């Protein structure tokens, strides 16, 4: 479990394609972790396979690659990293599981005086959980939804405002229209839907 508050920007050192359509991802980072620990990489919860010389190694299965944009990563790409929270970790963001629901696409980006306004297209798997002032994780970053524009096909375009801290400390500071982002809806909204749908 995570908070959506990025601890560090890591650099992809290597991506190794494996025979079973999975990949081994090696990331340069100063985050201290051990074999078996969970680390959120661009919003995806991955298990540390190996630790060596300032690098963490992860295995991303085919299912993970199908549900996220990790398959688009290349060497030298920067990634958002967050170690799993502990009982003493402040929950400054919201509850993030690291289970990506769908991949979204950045539609537009507008620079304001003190922040950037970004619109993102969300497929229906995420769109139904979006509400203004609600929470959403974008590439593992906990953000507040500022607007929701529903589309005829059940998808939505939603807006987020990126403050200077977010722009500097996460990959979202550099993401441009047309690029993909991992989206995770607020798990509390999923539980509410489940309970209310059963009467």
mmCIF file of C-alpha atoms in Angstrom:
data_model
loop_
_atom_site.group_PDB
_atom_site.id
_atom_site.type_symbol
_atom_site.label_atom_id
_atom_site.label_comp_id
_atom_site.label_asym_id
_atom_site.label_seq_id
_atom_site.Cartn_x
_atom_site.Cartn_y
_atom_site.Cartn_z
ATOM 1 C CA UNK A 1 0.000 0.000 0.000
ATOM 2 C CA UNK A 2 1.191 3.518 -0.836
ATOM 3 C CA UNK A 3 0.252 7.171 -0.329
ATOM 4 C CA UNK A 4 0.799 8.557 -3.834
ATOM 5 C CA UNK A 5 3.567 10.837 -2.571
ATOM 6 C CA UNK A 6 6.612 10.178 -4.750
ATOM 7 C CA UNK A 7 9.780 9.654 -2.711
ATOM 8 C CA UNK A 8 12.287 9.856 -5.531
ATOM 9 C CA UNK A 9 12.767 10.011 -9.278
ATOM 10 C CA UNK A 10 14.662 6.939 -10.421
ATOM 11 C CA UNK A 11 16.350 6.228 -13.759
ATOM 12 C CA UNK A 12 15.745 3.091 -15.771
ATOM 13 C CA UNK A 13 19.133 1.398 -16.129
ATOM 14 C CA UNK A 14 18.008 -1.544 -18.232
ATOM 15 C CA UNK A 15 14.925 -3.326 -19.527
ATOM 16 C CA UNK A 16 15.380 -6.988 -20.371
ATOM 17 C CA UNK A 17 12.686 -8.706 -22.440
ATOM 18 C CA UNK A 18 12.050 -12.281 -21.331
ATOM 19 C CA UNK A 19 10.721 -15.270 -23.257
ATOM 20 C CA UNK A 20 7.334 -15.344 -21.484
ATOM 21 C CA UNK A 21 6.443 -11.762 -22.563
ATOM 22 C CA UNK A 22 7.494 -10.353 -19.214
ATOM 23 C CA UNK A 23 10.348 -7.909 -18.633
ATOM 24 C CA UNK A 24 13.004 -7.418 -16.003
ATOM 25 C CA UNK A 25 13.325 -3.774 -15.049
ATOM 26 C CA UNK A 26 16.439 -2.383 -13.367
ATOM 27 C CA UNK A 27 16.168 1.078 -11.830
ATOM 28 C CA UNK A 28 18.895 3.314 -10.398
ATOM 29 C CA UNK A 29 17.784 4.747 -7.063
ATOM 30 C CA UNK A 30 18.979 5.653 -3.591
ATOM 31 C CA UNK A 31 15.855 4.122 -2.030
ATOM 32 C CA UNK A 32 16.854 1.483 0.511
ATOM 33 C CA UNK A 33 14.997 -1.770 -0.085
ATOM 34 C CA UNK A 34 15.565 -5.477 0.239
ATOM 35 C CA UNK A 35 14.561 -8.590 -1.647
ATOM 36 C CA UNK A 36 10.776 -9.018 -1.472
ATOM 37 C CA UNK A 37 9.939 -5.404 -0.649
ATOM 38 C CA UNK A 38 7.197 -3.602 -2.564
ATOM 39 C CA UNK A 39 8.009 -0.413 -4.464
ATOM 40 C CA UNK A 40 5.582 1.637 -6.527
ATOM 41 C CA UNK A 41 7.076 2.348 -9.978
ATOM 42 C CA UNK A 42 5.032 4.878 -11.984
ATOM 43 C CA UNK A 43 1.975 3.755 -10.057
ATOM 44 C CA UNK A 44 2.601 0.013 -10.383
ATOM 45 C CA UNK A 45 3.333 -2.054 -7.278
ATOM 46 C CA UNK A 46 6.379 -4.209 -8.067
ATOM 47 C CA UNK A 47 8.357 -6.608 -5.893
ATOM 48 C CA UNK A 48 12.093 -6.133 -5.482
ATOM 49 C CA UNK A 49 13.861 -9.140 -7.010
ATOM 50 C CA UNK A 50 17.431 -8.052 -6.479
ATOM 51 C CA UNK A 51 19.430 -5.202 -4.930
ATOM 52 C CA UNK A 52 22.891 -4.352 -6.259
ATOM 53 C CA UNK A 53 25.092 -1.260 -6.649
ATOM 54 C CA UNK A 54 22.396 1.370 -6.233
ATOM 55 C CA UNK A 55 19.919 -0.490 -8.419
ATOM 56 C CA UNK A 56 16.670 -2.290 -7.741
ATOM 57 C CA UNK A 57 15.533 -5.088 -10.039
ATOM 58 C CA UNK A 58 11.858 -5.920 -10.670
ATOM 59 C CA UNK A 59 9.970 -8.459 -12.771
ATOM 60 C CA UNK A 60 6.922 -7.128 -14.611
ATOM 61 C CA UNK A 61 4.644 -9.908 -15.863
ATOM 62 C CA UNK A 62 2.674 -9.835 -19.108
ATOM 63 C CA UNK A 63 -0.518 -8.928 -17.196
ATOM 64 C CA UNK A 64 1.221 -5.902 -15.689
ATOM 65 C CA UNK A 65 2.459 -4.781 -19.100
ATOM 66 C CA UNK A 66 -1.039 -5.136 -20.590
ATOM 67 C CA UNK A 67 -2.630 -3.006 -17.869
ATOM 68 C CA UNK A 68 0.007 -0.291 -17.583
ATOM 69 C CA UNK A 69 2.461 1.726 -19.667
ATOM 70 C CA UNK A 70 5.555 0.061 -18.183
ATOM 71 C CA UNK A 71 6.121 -1.663 -21.510
ATOM 72 C CA UNK A 72 6.815 1.762 -23.044
ATOM 73 C CA UNK A 73 9.760 2.450 -20.753
ATOM 74 C CA UNK A 74 13.262 2.654 -22.194
ATOM 75 C CA UNK A 75 16.743 2.960 -20.734
ATOM 76 C CA UNK A 76 17.397 6.386 -19.160
ATOM 77 C CA UNK A 77 13.659 7.036 -18.694
ATOM 78 C CA UNK A 78 12.840 8.650 -15.357
ATOM 79 C CA UNK A 79 10.252 6.946 -13.162
ATOM 80 C CA UNK A 80 8.315 7.888 -10.034
ATOM 81 C CA UNK A 81 9.281 5.720 -7.051
ATOM 82 C CA UNK A 82 7.610 5.244 -3.676
ATOM 83 C CA UNK A 83 8.417 2.531 -1.130
ATOM 84 C CA UNK A 84 5.484 0.845 0.606
ATOM 85 C CA UNK A 85 4.088 2.772 3.535
ATOM 86 C CA UNK A 86 4.630 1.664 7.112
ATOM 87 C CA UNK A 87 2.506 2.206 10.226
ATOM 88 C CA UNK A 88 4.545 5.350 10.933
ATOM 89 C CA UNK A 89 4.213 6.801 7.408
ATOM 90 C CA UNK A 90 2.070 9.967 7.255
ATOM 91 C CA UNK A 91 -0.849 9.448 4.856
ATOM 92 C CA UNK A 92 -0.413 12.776 3.102
ATOM 93 C CA UNK A 93 -1.921 11.662 -0.184
ATOM 94 C CA UNK A 94 -4.621 8.979 -0.366
ATOM 95 C CA UNK A 95 -4.681 5.181 -0.199
ATOM 96 C CA UNK A 96 -2.952 3.917 -3.349
ATOM 97 C CA UNK A 97 -2.702 0.176 -3.956
ATOM 98 C CA UNK A 98 -0.366 0.227 -6.923
ATOM 99 C CA UNK A 99 -2.941 -1.725 -8.928
ATOM 100 C CA UNK A 100 -3.332 0.221 -12.170
ATOM 101 C CA UNK A 101 -6.899 0.242 -13.504
ATOM 102 C CA UNK A 102 -6.183 1.589 -16.971
ATOM 103 C CA UNK A 103 -3.878 3.699 -19.100
ATOM 104 C CA UNK A 104 -4.937 7.291 -19.800
ATOM 105 C CA UNK A 105 -3.694 9.816 -22.333
ATOM 106 C CA UNK A 106 -2.690 13.403 -21.617
ATOM 107 C CA UNK A 107 -4.991 15.578 -23.736
ATOM 108 C CA UNK A 108 -3.727 19.065 -22.978
ATOM 109 C CA UNK A 109 -1.402 21.024 -20.758
ATOM 110 C CA UNK A 110 -1.649 24.709 -19.853
ATOM 111 C CA UNK A 111 0.881 26.627 -17.797
ATOM 112 C CA UNK A 112 -0.566 29.061 -15.272
ATOM 113 C CA UNK A 113 1.386 31.451 -13.058
ATOM 114 C CA UNK A 114 1.976 29.027 -10.201
ATOM 115 C CA UNK A 115 0.887 25.631 -11.509
ATOM 116 C CA UNK A 116 0.141 23.575 -14.618
ATOM 117 C CA UNK A 117 -3.378 22.576 -15.602
ATOM 118 C CA UNK A 118 -3.430 19.131 -17.202
ATOM 119 C CA UNK A 119 -6.369 17.340 -18.825
ATOM 120 C CA UNK A 120 -6.266 13.548 -19.107
ATOM 121 C CA UNK A 121 -8.522 11.173 -21.014
ATOM 122 C CA UNK A 122 -9.628 8.272 -18.825
ATOM 123 C CA UNK A 123 -11.283 5.130 -20.227
ATOM 124 C CA UNK A 124 -14.551 3.955 -18.728
ATOM 125 C CA UNK A 125 -12.790 1.596 -16.265
ATOM 126 C CA UNK A 126 -11.613 4.693 -14.394
ATOM 127 C CA UNK A 127 -14.097 7.334 -15.571
ATOM 128 C CA UNK A 128 -16.993 6.020 -13.494
ATOM 129 C CA UNK A 129 -15.035 6.616 -10.286
ATOM 130 C CA UNK A 130 -13.999 10.209 -11.003
ATOM 131 C CA UNK A 131 -15.608 13.042 -9.061
ATOM 132 C CA UNK A 132 -14.592 16.663 -8.644
ATOM 133 C CA UNK A 133 -12.472 17.053 -5.470
ATOM 134 C CA UNK A 134 -11.980 13.285 -5.384
ATOM 135 C CA UNK A 135 -8.630 11.513 -5.569
ATOM 136 C CA UNK A 136 -6.902 9.735 -8.440
ATOM 137 C CA UNK A 137 -3.379 8.352 -8.853
ATOM 138 C CA UNK A 138 -1.622 9.374 -12.086
ATOM 139 C CA UNK A 139 1.651 7.491 -12.647
ATOM 140 C CA UNK A 140 1.598 6.858 -8.900
ATOM 141 C CA UNK A 141 1.083 10.502 -7.937
ATOM 142 C CA UNK A 142 -1.858 11.298 -5.651
ATOM 143 C CA UNK A 143 -3.829 14.133 -7.235
ATOM 144 C CA UNK A 144 -7.131 15.932 -6.702
ATOM 145 C CA UNK A 145 -9.605 15.943 -9.583
ATOM 146 C CA UNK A 146 -10.521 19.513 -10.551
ATOM 147 C CA UNK A 147 -13.077 18.771 -13.284
ATOM 148 C CA UNK A 148 -14.751 15.852 -15.049
ATOM 149 C CA UNK A 149 -16.169 16.019 -18.569
ATOM 150 C CA UNK A 150 -18.041 12.830 -19.417
ATOM 151 C CA UNK A 151 -17.858 11.535 -22.986
ATOM 152 C CA UNK A 152 -20.615 9.719 -24.960
ATOM 153 C CA UNK A 153 -18.641 6.436 -24.968
ATOM 154 C CA UNK A 154 -18.474 6.259 -21.164
ATOM 155 C CA UNK A 155 -14.959 7.649 -20.922
ATOM 156 C CA UNK A 156 -14.142 11.021 -19.341
ATOM 157 C CA UNK A 157 -11.665 13.839 -19.627
ATOM 158 C CA UNK A 158 -10.617 14.977 -16.177
ATOM 159 C CA UNK A 159 -8.442 17.818 -15.003
ATOM 160 C CA UNK A 160 -5.712 18.069 -12.377
ATOM 161 C CA UNK A 161 -3.612 20.999 -11.178
ATOM 162 C CA UNK A 162 0.097 20.359 -10.676
ATOM 163 C CA UNK A 163 1.744 22.561 -8.063
ATOM 164 C CA UNK A 164 5.469 23.448 -8.261
ATOM 165 C CA UNK A 165 6.446 20.676 -5.816
ATOM 166 C CA UNK A 166 4.737 18.061 -7.996
ATOM 167 C CA UNK A 167 6.254 19.524 -11.161
ATOM 168 C CA UNK A 168 9.755 19.334 -9.705
ATOM 169 C CA UNK A 169 9.551 16.046 -7.794
ATOM 170 C CA UNK A 170 7.715 13.787 -10.264
ATOM 171 C CA UNK A 171 7.766 12.827 -13.923
ATOM 172 C CA UNK A 172 4.498 14.732 -14.408
ATOM 173 C CA UNK A 173 6.540 17.911 -14.685
ATOM 174 C CA UNK A 174 7.724 16.760 -18.119
ATOM 175 C CA UNK A 175 4.816 14.734 -19.495
ATOM 176 C CA UNK A 176 3.283 16.143 -22.690
ATOM 177 C CA UNK A 177 -0.010 15.802 -24.613
ATOM 178 C CA UNK A 178 -0.243 12.470 -26.380
ATOM 179 C CA UNK A 179 1.788 10.612 -23.746
ATOM 180 C CA UNK A 180 0.256 7.814 -21.697
ATOM 181 C CA UNK A 181 -0.095 7.693 -17.909
ATOM 182 C CA UNK A 182 -1.066 4.929 -15.487
ATOM 183 C CA UNK A 183 -4.367 5.582 -13.728
ATOM 184 C CA UNK A 184 -5.650 4.127 -10.471
ATOM 185 C CA UNK A 185 -9.085 5.093 -9.191
ATOM 186 C CA UNK A 186 -9.674 5.651 -5.488
ATOM 187 C CA UNK A 187 -10.266 2.221 -3.917
ATOM 188 C CA UNK A 188 -12.896 3.699 -1.577
ATOM 189 C CA UNK A 189 -15.037 4.566 -4.611
ATOM 190 C CA UNK A 190 -14.775 0.961 -5.794
ATOM 191 C CA UNK A 191 -15.968 -0.358 -2.440
ATOM 192 C CA UNK A 192 -18.898 2.066 -2.409
ATOM 193 C CA UNK A 193 -19.897 0.946 -5.913
ATOM 194 C CA UNK A 194 -19.718 -2.708 -4.901
ATOM 195 C CA UNK A 195 -21.789 -2.264 -1.763
ATOM 196 C CA UNK A 196 -24.474 -0.086 -3.368
ATOM 197 C CA UNK A 197 -24.780 -2.291 -6.462
ATOM 198 C CA UNK A 198 -25.676 -5.267 -4.251
ATOM 199 C CA UNK A 199 -28.550 -3.420 -2.604
#
